[in-house]
PDB file of C-alpha atoms in Angstrom:
ATOM      1  CA  MET A  78     -31.691  13.253  30.333  1.00 86.00           C
ATOM      2  CA  ASN A  79     -35.046  14.761  29.260  1.00 92.00           C
ATOM      3  CA  PHE A  80     -38.078  12.664  30.473  1.00 95.00           C
ATOM      4  CA  TYR A  81     -41.590  12.770  29.426  1.00 96.00           C
ATOM      5  CA  LEU A  82     -44.286  11.219  31.735  1.00 96.00           C
ATOM      6  CA  LEU A  83     -47.653   9.952  30.360  1.00 96.00           C
ATOM      7  CA  GLN A  84     -49.749   8.587  32.933  1.00 94.00           C
ATOM      8  CA  ASP A  85     -53.283   8.649  34.107  1.00 90.00           C
ATOM      9  CA  ASP A  86     -52.745   6.411  37.285  1.00 91.00           C
ATOM     10  CA  GLN A  87     -51.988   8.726  40.279  1.00 92.00           C
ATOM     11  CA  VAL A  88     -50.009   6.262  42.335  1.00 93.00           C
ATOM     12  CA  THR A  89     -47.883   5.070  39.201  1.00 94.00           C
ATOM     13  CA  SER A  90     -47.356   8.610  38.190  1.00 94.00           C
ATOM     14  CA  ALA A  91     -46.119   9.608  41.447  1.00 94.00           C
ATOM     15  CA  LEU A  92     -43.687   6.766  41.977  1.00 95.00           C
ATOM     16  CA  LEU A  93     -42.651   7.364  38.392  1.00 96.00           C
ATOM     17  CA  ARG A  94     -42.031  11.159  38.884  1.00 94.00           C
ATOM     18  CA  ASP A  95     -39.805  10.344  42.122  1.00 94.00           C
ATOM     19  CA  LEU A  96     -37.598   7.777  40.357  1.00 94.00           C
ATOM     20  CA  ILE A  97     -37.023  10.244  37.453  1.00 94.00           C
ATOM     21  CA  GLU A  98     -36.297  13.341  39.740  1.00 90.00           C
ATOM     22  CA  ASN A  99     -34.236  11.729  42.277  1.00 89.00           C
ATOM     23  CA  ASP A 100     -31.504  11.534  39.657  1.00 86.00           C
ATOM     24  CA  PHE A 101     -29.953  14.928  39.427  1.00 82.00           C
ATOM     25  CA  ASP A 102     -29.057  14.144  35.575  1.00 83.00           C
ATOM     26  CA  ASN A 103     -32.796  13.952  34.825  1.00 89.00           C
ATOM     27  CA  THR A 104     -35.341  16.475  33.874  1.00 91.00           C
ATOM     28  CA  LEU A 105     -38.946  15.976  33.555  1.00 93.00           C
ATOM     29  CA  VAL A 106     -40.066  18.117  30.820  1.00 91.00           C
ATOM     30  CA  GLY A 107     -43.496  17.095  30.549  1.00 93.00           C
ATOM     31  CA  LEU A 108     -46.133  15.376  32.767  1.00 95.00           C
ATOM     32  CA  THR A 109     -49.847  14.743  31.531  1.00 94.00           C
ATOM     33  CA  ALA A 110     -52.584  12.228  31.460  1.00 94.00           C
ATOM     34  CA  ASP A 111     -54.010  13.231  28.210  1.00 93.00           C
ATOM     35  CA  PRO A 112     -52.300  11.230  25.185  1.00 93.00           C
ATOM     36  CA  ASN A 113     -53.464  13.943  22.355  1.00 91.00           C
ATOM     37  CA  ARG A 114     -51.626  16.669  24.527  1.00 92.00           C
ATOM     38  CA  ALA A 115     -48.559  14.391  24.940  1.00 93.00           C
ATOM     39  CA  TYR A 116     -48.451  13.776  21.185  1.00 92.00           C
ATOM     40  CA  GLU A 117     -48.566  17.666  20.552  1.00 90.00           C
ATOM     41  CA  GLU A 118     -45.938  18.330  23.248  1.00 91.00           C
ATOM     42  CA  LEU A 119     -43.416  15.857  21.795  1.00 90.00           C
ATOM     43  CA  LEU A 120     -43.471  17.601  18.453  1.00 86.00           C
ATOM     44  CA  GLN A 121     -42.317  20.692  20.152  1.00 84.00           C
ATOM     45  CA  LEU A 122     -39.903  19.312  23.250  1.00 87.00           C
ATOM     46  CA  ARG A 123     -36.668  17.613  23.173  1.00 87.00           C
ATOM     47  CA  VAL A 124     -37.570  14.323  24.635  1.00 91.00           C
ATOM     48  CA  ASP A 125     -34.975  11.531  25.234  1.00 91.00           C
ATOM     49  CA  ILE A 126     -37.062   9.119  27.249  1.00 95.00           C
ATOM     50  CA  MET A 127     -41.062   8.923  27.347  1.00 97.00           C
ATOM     51  CA  ILE A 128     -42.595   6.527  29.886  1.00 97.00           C
ATOM     52  CA  LEU A 129     -46.167   5.848  28.750  1.00 96.00           C
ATOM     53  CA  PRO A 130     -49.074   3.326  29.794  1.00 96.00           C
ATOM     54  CA  TYR A 131     -50.095   0.526  27.451  1.00 94.00           C
ATOM     55  CA  GLN A 132     -53.723   1.898  27.430  1.00 91.00           C
ATOM     56  CA  PRO A 133     -53.608   5.677  28.150  1.00 89.00           C
ATOM     57  CA  HIS A 134     -57.340   7.162  28.263  1.00 82.00           C
ATOM     58  CA  GLY A 135     -58.512   7.839  25.159  1.00 77.00           C
ATOM     59  CA  MET A 136     -55.729   6.044  23.198  1.00 84.00           C
ATOM     60  CA  ASP A 137     -53.706   2.952  22.794  1.00 89.00           C
ATOM     61  CA  GLY A 138     -50.376   3.466  23.765  1.00 92.00           C
ATOM     62  CA  VAL A 139     -48.627   1.399  20.701  1.00 93.00           C
ATOM     63  CA  GLU A 140     -50.779   3.700  18.335  1.00 92.00           C
ATOM     64  CA  LEU A 141     -49.230   6.793  19.959  1.00 93.00           C
ATOM     65  CA  ILE A 142     -45.960   5.366  19.560  1.00 93.00           C
ATOM     66  CA  TYR A 143     -46.494   4.635  15.667  1.00 90.00           C
ATOM     67  CA  ARG A 144     -48.020   8.317  15.541  1.00 89.00           C
ATOM     68  CA  LEU A 145     -44.741   9.905  16.733  1.00 90.00           C
ATOM     69  CA  GLN A 146     -42.744   7.620  14.523  1.00 86.00           C
ATOM     70  CA  GLN A 147     -44.655   8.735  11.538  1.00 84.00           C
ATOM     71  CA  VAL A 148     -43.470  12.320  12.308  1.00 81.00           C
ATOM     72  CA  ASN A 149     -40.066  11.430  12.682  1.00 78.00           C
ATOM     73  CA  ASN A 150     -40.302  11.693  16.400  1.00 83.00           C
ATOM     74  CA  HIS A 151     -37.984   9.053  17.931  1.00 85.00           C
ATOM     75  CA  PRO A 152     -37.709   9.286  21.796  1.00 91.00           C
ATOM     76  CA  HIS A 153     -36.690   5.863  23.707  1.00 93.00           C
ATOM     77  CA  PHE A 154     -39.918   4.193  25.238  1.00 95.00           C
ATOM     78  CA  ILE A 155     -40.336   2.900  28.373  1.00 96.00           C
ATOM     79  CA  MET A 156     -44.242   1.312  28.850  1.00 96.00           C
ATOM     80  CA  VAL A 157     -46.117   0.583  31.640  1.00 96.00           C
ATOM     81  CA  GLY A 158     -48.802  -2.178  31.293  1.00 94.00           C
ATOM     82  CA  PRO A 159     -50.195  -5.564  31.884  1.00 94.00           C
ATOM     83  CA  PRO A 160     -48.191  -8.301  32.538  1.00 92.00           C
ATOM     84  CA  THR A 161     -49.445 -10.434  29.423  1.00 93.00           C
ATOM     85  CA  PRO A 162     -47.314 -11.836  26.582  1.00 90.00           C
ATOM     86  CA  ALA A 163     -49.453 -10.145  23.911  1.00 92.00           C
ATOM     87  CA  ALA A 164     -49.168  -6.698  25.546  1.00 92.00           C
ATOM     88  CA  LYS A 165     -45.235  -7.189  26.070  1.00 91.00           C
ATOM     89  CA  GLU A 166     -44.921  -8.220  22.230  1.00 91.00           C
ATOM     90  CA  ALA A 167     -46.941  -5.599  21.029  1.00 91.00           C
ATOM     91  CA  ALA A 168     -44.839  -3.045  22.869  1.00 92.00           C
ATOM     92  CA  TYR A 169     -41.437  -4.447  21.618  1.00 90.00           C
ATOM     93  CA  ARG A 170     -42.941  -4.794  17.885  1.00 90.00           C
ATOM     94  CA  ALA A 171     -43.430  -1.117  17.974  1.00 89.00           C
ATOM     95  CA  GLY A 172     -40.190  -0.230  19.207  1.00 87.00           C
ATOM     96  CA  CYS A 173     -40.174   0.007  22.979  1.00 91.00           C
ATOM     97  CA  ASP A 174     -36.657  -0.356  24.912  1.00 88.00           C
ATOM     98  CA  PHE A 175     -38.377  -2.097  27.958  1.00 92.00           C
ATOM     99  CA  TYR A 176     -41.775  -3.032  29.128  1.00 94.00           C
ATOM    100  CA  LEU A 177     -42.682  -2.638  32.821  1.00 95.00           C
ATOM    101  CA  PRO A 178     -45.508  -4.854  34.197  1.00 94.00           C
ATOM    102  CA  HIS A 179     -48.234  -3.015  36.105  1.00 93.00           C
ATOM    103  CA  PRO A 180     -48.188  -2.755  39.269  1.00 92.00           C
ATOM    104  CA  LEU A 181     -44.679  -1.386  39.171  1.00 94.00           C
ATOM    105  CA  ASN A 182     -42.118  -3.144  41.635  1.00 93.00           C
ATOM    106  CA  HIS A 183     -40.084  -0.047  42.748  1.00 93.00           C
ATOM    107  CA  THR A 184     -36.753  -1.642  42.468  1.00 93.00           C
ATOM    108  CA  GLU A 185     -37.103  -2.929  39.063  1.00 92.00           C
ATOM    109  CA  ALA A 186     -38.509   0.355  37.893  1.00 94.00           C
ATOM    110  CA  ARG A 187     -35.546   2.459  39.172  1.00 93.00           C
ATOM    111  CA  HIS A 188     -33.305  -0.014  37.639  1.00 91.00           C
ATOM    112  CA  ILE A 189     -34.868   0.048  34.501  1.00 91.00           C
ATOM    113  CA  ILE A 190     -35.089   3.942  34.029  1.00 93.00           C
ATOM    114  CA  ARG A 191     -31.093   4.108  35.346  1.00 90.00           C
ATOM    115  CA  GLN A 192     -30.136   1.573  32.551  1.00 87.00           C
ATOM    116  CA  VAL A 193     -32.269   3.253  29.606  1.00 89.00           C
ATOM    117  CA  ALA A 194     -30.858   6.866  30.605  1.00 88.00           C
ATOM    118  CA  THR A 195     -27.310   5.273  30.887  1.00 86.00           C
ATOM    119  CA  HIS A 196     -27.688   3.700  27.270  1.00 83.00           C
ATOM    120  CA  VAL A 197     -28.959   6.831  25.798  1.00 84.00           C
ATOM    121  CA  ARG A 198     -26.141   8.947  27.332  1.00 80.00           C
ATOM    122  CA  LEU A 199     -23.704   6.705  25.575  1.00 74.00           C
ATOM    123  CA  LEU A 200     -25.444   6.564  22.380  1.00 74.00           C
ATOM    124  CA  ASN A 201     -25.418  10.380  22.566  1.00 71.00           C
ATOM    125  CA  ARG A 202     -21.553  10.400  23.545  1.00 70.00           C
ATOM    126  CA  VAL A 203     -20.723   7.809  20.761  1.00 63.00           C
ATOM    127  CA  ASN A 204     -22.562  10.319  18.134  1.00 64.00           C
ATOM    128  CA  ARG A 205     -20.933  13.458  19.298  1.00 63.00           C
ATOM    129  CA  ILE A 206     -17.262  11.601  19.160  1.00 57.00           C
ATOM    130  CA  TYR A 207     -18.377  10.846  15.841  1.00 56.00           C
ATOM    131  CA  GLU A 208     -19.382  14.205  14.607  1.00 55.00           C
ATOM    132  CA  ILE A 209     -16.272  15.636  16.394  1.00 54.00           C
ATOM    133  CA  SER A 210     -13.718  13.325  14.744  1.00 53.00           C
ATOM    134  CA  SER A 211     -15.375  13.550  11.486  1.00 50.00           C
ATOM    135  CA  SER A 212     -15.106  17.247  11.247  1.00 49.00           C
ATOM    136  CA  SER A 213     -11.598  17.234  12.749  1.00 47.00           C
ATOM    137  CA  ILE A 214      -9.969  14.416  10.830  1.00 45.00           C
ATOM    138  CA  ALA A 215     -11.304  14.667   7.597  1.00 45.00           C
ATOM    139  CA  PRO A 216     -12.570  18.421   7.163  1.00 45.00           C
ATOM    140  CA  TYR A 217     -12.765  18.143   3.199  1.00 44.00           C
ATOM    141  CA  ASN A 218     -15.757  15.851   3.752  1.00 45.00           C
ATOM    142  CA  ARG A 219     -17.628  18.350   5.799  1.00 46.00           C
ATOM    143  CA  PRO A 220     -19.466  19.923   2.558  1.00 50.00           C
ATOM    144  CA  GLN A 221     -20.548  16.393   1.508  1.00 58.00           C
ATOM    145  CA  ALA A 222     -21.767  15.653   4.983  1.00 71.00           C
ATOM    146  CA  ALA A 223     -23.818  19.001   5.286  1.00 77.00           C
ATOM    147  CA  GLN A 224     -25.284  17.979   1.823  1.00 80.00           C
ATOM    148  CA  ARG A 225     -26.240  14.644   3.310  1.00 82.00           C
ATOM    149  CA  ARG A 226     -27.776  16.386   6.664  1.00 84.00           C
ATOM    150  CA  GLN A 227     -29.764  18.299   4.349  1.00 87.00           C
ATOM    151  CA  MET A 228     -31.305  15.462   2.367  1.00 88.00           C
ATOM    152  CA  ASP A 229     -32.003  13.718   5.257  1.00 86.00           C
ATOM    153  CA  HIS A 230     -34.022  16.628   6.582  1.00 86.00           C
ATOM    154  CA  VAL A 231     -35.888  16.733   3.194  1.00 90.00           C
ATOM    155  CA  ASP A 232     -36.728  13.239   3.891  1.00 88.00           C
ATOM    156  CA  THR A 233     -38.083  14.251   7.099  1.00 85.00           C
ATOM    157  CA  VAL A 234     -40.376  16.408   5.682  1.00 88.00           C
ATOM    158  CA  LEU A 235     -41.525  14.297   3.143  1.00 90.00           C
ATOM    159  CA  ARG A 236     -42.490  11.715   5.862  1.00 89.00           C
ATOM    160  CA  PHE A 237     -44.042  14.275   7.821  1.00 85.00           C
ATOM    161  CA  LEU A 238     -46.376  15.300   4.788  1.00 90.00           C
ATOM    162  CA  GLY A 239     -47.028  11.688   4.278  1.00 88.00           C
ATOM    163  CA  ILE A 240     -45.773  11.735   0.624  1.00 91.00           C
ATOM    164  CA  ALA A 241     -42.131   9.854   1.351  1.00 87.00           C
ATOM    165  CA  SER A 242     -43.775   6.614  -0.696  1.00 86.00           C
ATOM    166  CA  GLU A 243     -45.626   8.764  -3.551  1.00 88.00           C
ATOM    167  CA  THR A 244     -44.524   8.062  -7.051  1.00 88.00           C
ATOM    168  CA  GLY A 245     -43.548  12.112  -7.541  1.00 90.00           C
ATOM    169  CA  SER A 246     -41.295  11.669  -4.101  1.00 91.00           C
ATOM    170  CA  GLU A 247     -38.483  10.500  -6.442  1.00 91.00           C
ATOM    171  CA  ASP A 248     -38.591  13.544  -8.553  1.00 92.00           C
ATOM    172  CA  ILE A 249     -38.773  15.651  -5.649  1.00 94.00           C
ATOM    173  CA  ARG A 250     -35.660  14.097  -4.324  1.00 93.00           C
ATOM    174  CA  LYS A 251     -33.687  14.573  -7.645  1.00 92.00           C
ATOM    175  CA  ILE A 252     -34.745  18.198  -7.977  1.00 94.00           C
ATOM    176  CA  ILE A 253     -33.923  19.023  -4.516  1.00 93.00           C
ATOM    177  CA  ARG A 254     -30.572  17.391  -4.496  1.00 91.00           C
ATOM    178  CA  VAL A 255     -29.641  19.730  -7.479  1.00 91.00           C
ATOM    179  CA  MET A 256     -30.662  22.473  -5.784  1.00 91.00           C
ATOM    180  CA  ILE A 257     -28.559  21.752  -2.771  1.00 90.00           C
ATOM    181  CA  ASP A 258     -25.658  21.022  -4.738  1.00 87.00           C
ATOM    182  CA  GLN A 259     -25.811  23.899  -6.877  1.00 85.00           C
ATOM    183  CA  LYS A 260     -27.075  26.355  -3.732  1.00 88.00           C
ATOM    184  CA  THR A 261     -29.655  27.634  -6.359  1.00 89.00           C
ATOM    185  CA  SER A 262     -33.617  28.171  -6.536  1.00 91.00           C
ATOM    186  CA  PHE A 263     -36.031  26.257  -8.347  1.00 92.00           C
ATOM    187  CA  SER A 264     -36.322  28.876 -11.210  1.00 91.00           C
ATOM    188  CA  SER A 265     -32.518  28.422 -11.914  1.00 90.00           C
ATOM    189  CA  ILE A 266     -32.731  24.721 -12.551  1.00 89.00           C
ATOM    190  CA  ASP A 267     -31.707  23.719 -16.157  1.00 88.00           C
ATOM    191  CA  PHE A 268     -33.726  20.505 -16.560  1.00 88.00           C
ATOM    192  CA  GLN A 269     -31.902  19.687 -19.860  1.00 87.00           C
ATOM    193  CA  ARG A 270     -28.549  20.080 -18.427  1.00 86.00           C
ATOM    194  CA  ASP A 271     -29.270  18.719 -14.931  1.00 84.00           C
ATOM    195  CA  PHE A 272     -31.419  15.941 -15.935  1.00 86.00           C
ATOM    196  CA  HIS A 273     -31.139  15.476 -19.754  1.00 86.00           C
ATOM    197  CA  ALA A 274     -34.893  15.926 -19.590  1.00 85.00           C
ATOM    198  CA  ASP A 275     -36.887  17.537 -22.868  1.00 89.00           C
ATOM    199  CA  ASP A 276     -40.062  19.462 -22.295  1.00 89.00           C
ATOM    200  CA  HIS A 277     -42.348  16.219 -22.427  1.00 90.00           C
ATOM    201  CA  GLU A 278     -40.526  14.334 -19.750  1.00 90.00           C
ATOM    202  CA  LYS A 279     -40.229  17.754 -17.487  1.00 91.00           C
ATOM    203  CA  LYS A 280     -44.277  17.916 -18.070  1.00 92.00           C
ATOM    204  CA  ILE A 281     -44.757  14.272 -16.978  1.00 93.00           C
ATOM    205  CA  ALA A 282     -42.168  14.756 -14.022  1.00 92.00           C
ATOM    206  CA  TYR A 283     -44.269  17.913 -12.980  1.00 94.00           C
ATOM    207  CA  GLN A 284     -47.585  15.982 -12.832  1.00 94.00           C
ATOM    208  CA  ARG A 285     -46.161  13.224 -10.721  1.00 94.00           C
ATOM    209  CA  ILE A 286     -44.869  16.039  -8.205  1.00 95.00           C
ATOM    210  CA  ARG A 287     -48.388  17.967  -8.435  1.00 93.00           C
ATOM    211  CA  ARG A 288     -50.073  14.548  -7.345  1.00 93.00           C
ATOM    212  CA  ALA A 289     -47.626  13.966  -4.387  1.00 94.00           C
ATOM    213  CA  LEU A 290     -48.216  17.666  -3.201  1.00 95.00           C
ATOM    214  CA  ARG A 291     -51.778  17.412  -3.510  1.00 93.00           C
ATOM    215  CA  VAL A 292     -51.833  14.509  -1.077  1.00 92.00           C
ATOM    216  CA  GLY A 293     -49.299  16.313   0.869  1.00 92.00           C
ATOM    217  CA  ILE A 294     -51.289  19.577   1.196  1.00 93.00           C
ATOM    218  CA  THR A 295     -54.422  17.594   2.261  1.00 91.00           C
ATOM    219  CA  ASN A 296     -52.499  15.850   5.102  1.00 90.00           C
ATOM    220  CA  LEU A 297     -51.117  18.879   6.312  1.00 90.00           C
ATOM    221  CA  ALA A 298     -54.357  20.704   6.253  1.00 90.00           C
ATOM    222  CA  THR A 299     -55.807  17.877   8.162  1.00 89.00           C
ATOM    223  CA  MET A 300     -53.062  17.965  10.837  1.00 88.00           C
ATOM    224  CA  CYS A 301     -53.902  21.798  10.967  1.00 88.00           C
ATOM    225  CA  ILE A 302     -57.481  21.131  11.552  1.00 88.00           C
ATOM    226  CA  ASP A 303     -56.551  18.558  14.375  1.00 83.00           C
ATOM    227  CA  TYR A 304     -53.630  20.739  16.069  1.00 82.00           C
ATOM    228  CA  PRO A 305     -54.531  24.218  14.781  1.00 80.00           C
ATOM    229  CA  GLU A 306     -52.328  26.149  17.543  1.00 76.00           C
ATOM    230  CA  ASN A 307     -49.432  23.877  16.444  1.00 78.00           C
ATOM    231  CA  ASP A 308     -46.335  26.392  15.316  1.00 76.00           C
ATOM    232  CA  ILE A 309     -44.505  23.553  13.563  1.00 77.00           C
ATOM    233  CA  LEU A 310     -47.396  22.746  11.134  1.00 83.00           C
ATOM    234  CA  LEU A 311     -48.275  26.585  10.500  1.00 83.00           C
ATOM    235  CA  GLU A 312     -44.556  27.053   9.585  1.00 84.00           C
ATOM    236  CA  TYR A 313     -44.461  23.897   7.046  1.00 85.00           C
ATOM    237  CA  ALA A 314     -47.990  25.328   5.797  1.00 88.00           C
ATOM    238  CA  ASN A 315     -46.686  28.939   4.980  1.00 89.00           C
ATOM    239  CA  ASN A 316     -43.204  27.876   3.797  1.00 90.00           C
ATOM    240  CA  LEU A 317     -44.057  24.840   1.518  1.00 93.00           C
ATOM    241  CA  PHE A 318     -47.628  25.778   0.480  1.00 92.00           C
ATOM    242  CA  GLU A 319     -48.425  29.439   1.708  1.00 90.00           C
ATOM    243  CA  TYR A 320     -51.141  29.151   4.375  1.00 88.00           C
ATOM    244  CA  GLN A 321     -53.864  30.550   2.292  1.00 89.00           C
ATOM    245  CA  ASN A 322     -53.978  27.560   0.136  1.00 90.00           C
ATOM    246  CA  ILE A 323     -53.953  25.559   3.564  1.00 90.00           C
ATOM    247  CA  HIS A 324     -56.812  27.307   4.563  1.00 89.00           C
ATOM    248  CA  VAL A 325     -58.762  26.923   1.258  1.00 90.00           C
ATOM    249  CA  GLU A 326     -58.056  23.042   1.713  1.00 89.00           C
ATOM    250  CA  ILE A 327     -59.474  23.016   5.473  1.00 90.00           C
ATOM    251  CA  GLN A 328     -62.422  24.821   4.182  1.00 88.00           C
ATOM    252  CA  ARG A 329     -62.932  21.943   1.444  1.00 87.00           C
ATOM    253  CA  LEU A 330     -62.087  19.307   3.981  1.00 86.00           C
ATOM    254  CA  HIS A 331     -64.854  20.909   5.904  1.00 85.00           C
ATOM    255  CA  HIS A 332     -67.458  20.178   3.158  1.00 79.00           C
ATOM    256  CA  GLN A 333     -67.665  23.420   2.021  1.00 71.00           C
ATOM    257  CA  ASP A 334     -68.362  24.277  -1.594  1.00 73.00           C
ATOM    258  CA  VAL A 335     -64.900  25.621  -2.470  1.00 71.00           C
ATOM    259  CA  ARG A 336     -62.297  24.894  -5.144  1.00 76.00           C
ATOM    260  CA  ARG A 337     -59.124  23.229  -4.066  1.00 74.00           C
ATOM    261  CA  GLY A 338     -56.111  25.303  -2.566  1.00 68.00           C
ATOM    262  CA  GLN A 339     -53.662  25.974  -5.349  1.00 77.00           C
ATOM    263  CA  VAL A 340     -50.286  24.145  -5.348  1.00 88.00           C
ATOM    264  CA  SER A 341     -46.990  26.127  -6.581  1.00 92.00           C
ATOM    265  CA  ILE A 342     -44.080  23.549  -7.435  1.00 94.00           C
ATOM    266  CA  GLN A 343     -41.925  26.720  -7.360  1.00 94.00           C
ATOM    267  CA  HIS A 344     -43.033  27.843  -4.072  1.00 93.00           C
ATOM    268  CA  PHE A 345     -42.871  24.377  -2.599  1.00 95.00           C
ATOM    269  CA  PHE A 346     -39.025  23.609  -3.378  1.00 95.00           C
ATOM    270  CA  ASP A 347     -38.156  26.999  -2.549  1.00 93.00           C
ATOM    271  CA  GLY A 348     -39.333  26.232   1.080  1.00 92.00           C
ATOM    272  CA  LEU A 349     -38.213  22.901   1.029  1.00 92.00           C
ATOM    273  CA  LEU A 350     -34.786  24.116   0.150  1.00 92.00           C
ATOM    274  CA  GLN A 351     -34.971  26.658   3.053  1.00 89.00           C
ATOM    275  CA  GLU A 352     -36.255  23.940   5.310  1.00 86.00           C
ATOM    276  CA  SER A 353     -33.412  21.496   4.666  1.00 84.00           C
ATOM    277  CA  ALA A 354     -30.923  24.417   5.264  1.00 81.00           C
ATOM    278  CA  ARG A 355     -32.298  25.031   8.867  1.00 69.00           C
ATOM    279  CA  ASP A 356     -30.126  22.398  10.501  1.00 52.00           C
ATOM    280  CA  GLN A 357     -26.942  23.893   8.947  1.00 56.00           C
ATOM    281  CA  GLU A 358     -27.287  27.594  10.429  1.00 50.00           C
ATOM    282  CA  VAL A 359     -26.558  25.853  13.766  1.00 43.00           C
ATOM    283  CA  ASP A 360     -23.130  24.850  12.552  1.00 44.00           C
TER     284      ASP A 360
END
């Protein structure tokens, strides 16, 4: 199991680190007292279980969990905090697996860490068995399963950009689904044939999509300002919008007198198709 430890109390940090590393099946992939650094590193690392405090210095622990969930990052969480009903309720509402009261009880903490790790291992095994059985028992379903995974990845990207609930997101999903099914580029889509849409309906759909992409490029530019060296953000910026347009949007957000960055619908869809196919390359 890959653990990540966010903890600004040195005594608690030393205790938790010992408990994690005493099990040879566990790996501590990250350790910090800075919640902002923890957020950035979880975007790049494969973390199974994160242990964090209820109130890390500079941020609320529950807020950090919600921020990770918004970018579709879902490790299992163990939270350490004050033994109050309100704190426990907030932690469990946010999706924590267990809440450990501070100061830690060594025996209880060791038991909880082992229990959560065992639970995650079992889930991983069940998922792996399901994948193997799906591919061996029903090989004719593999293309459909691959397409579903691609659409799941599309939904992940839309959530990451903060546009999954925008009106134009449904148009985006319909178009990218056809592109995935037909293995074709955006320029090859026949709207009359594939969507029974005339030129006017096509124009209205483009307007909805463009409004959604305006929201997406602004959100992505804002994230690039906050985390300028994050490779994932830079890759999305280039693949989906072309980085120069993100750069212009960053300047605009810095209150410079510049026009908004351009949004190319074709570039976005072709880039989104490329992103959706990324998981399939492993297969």
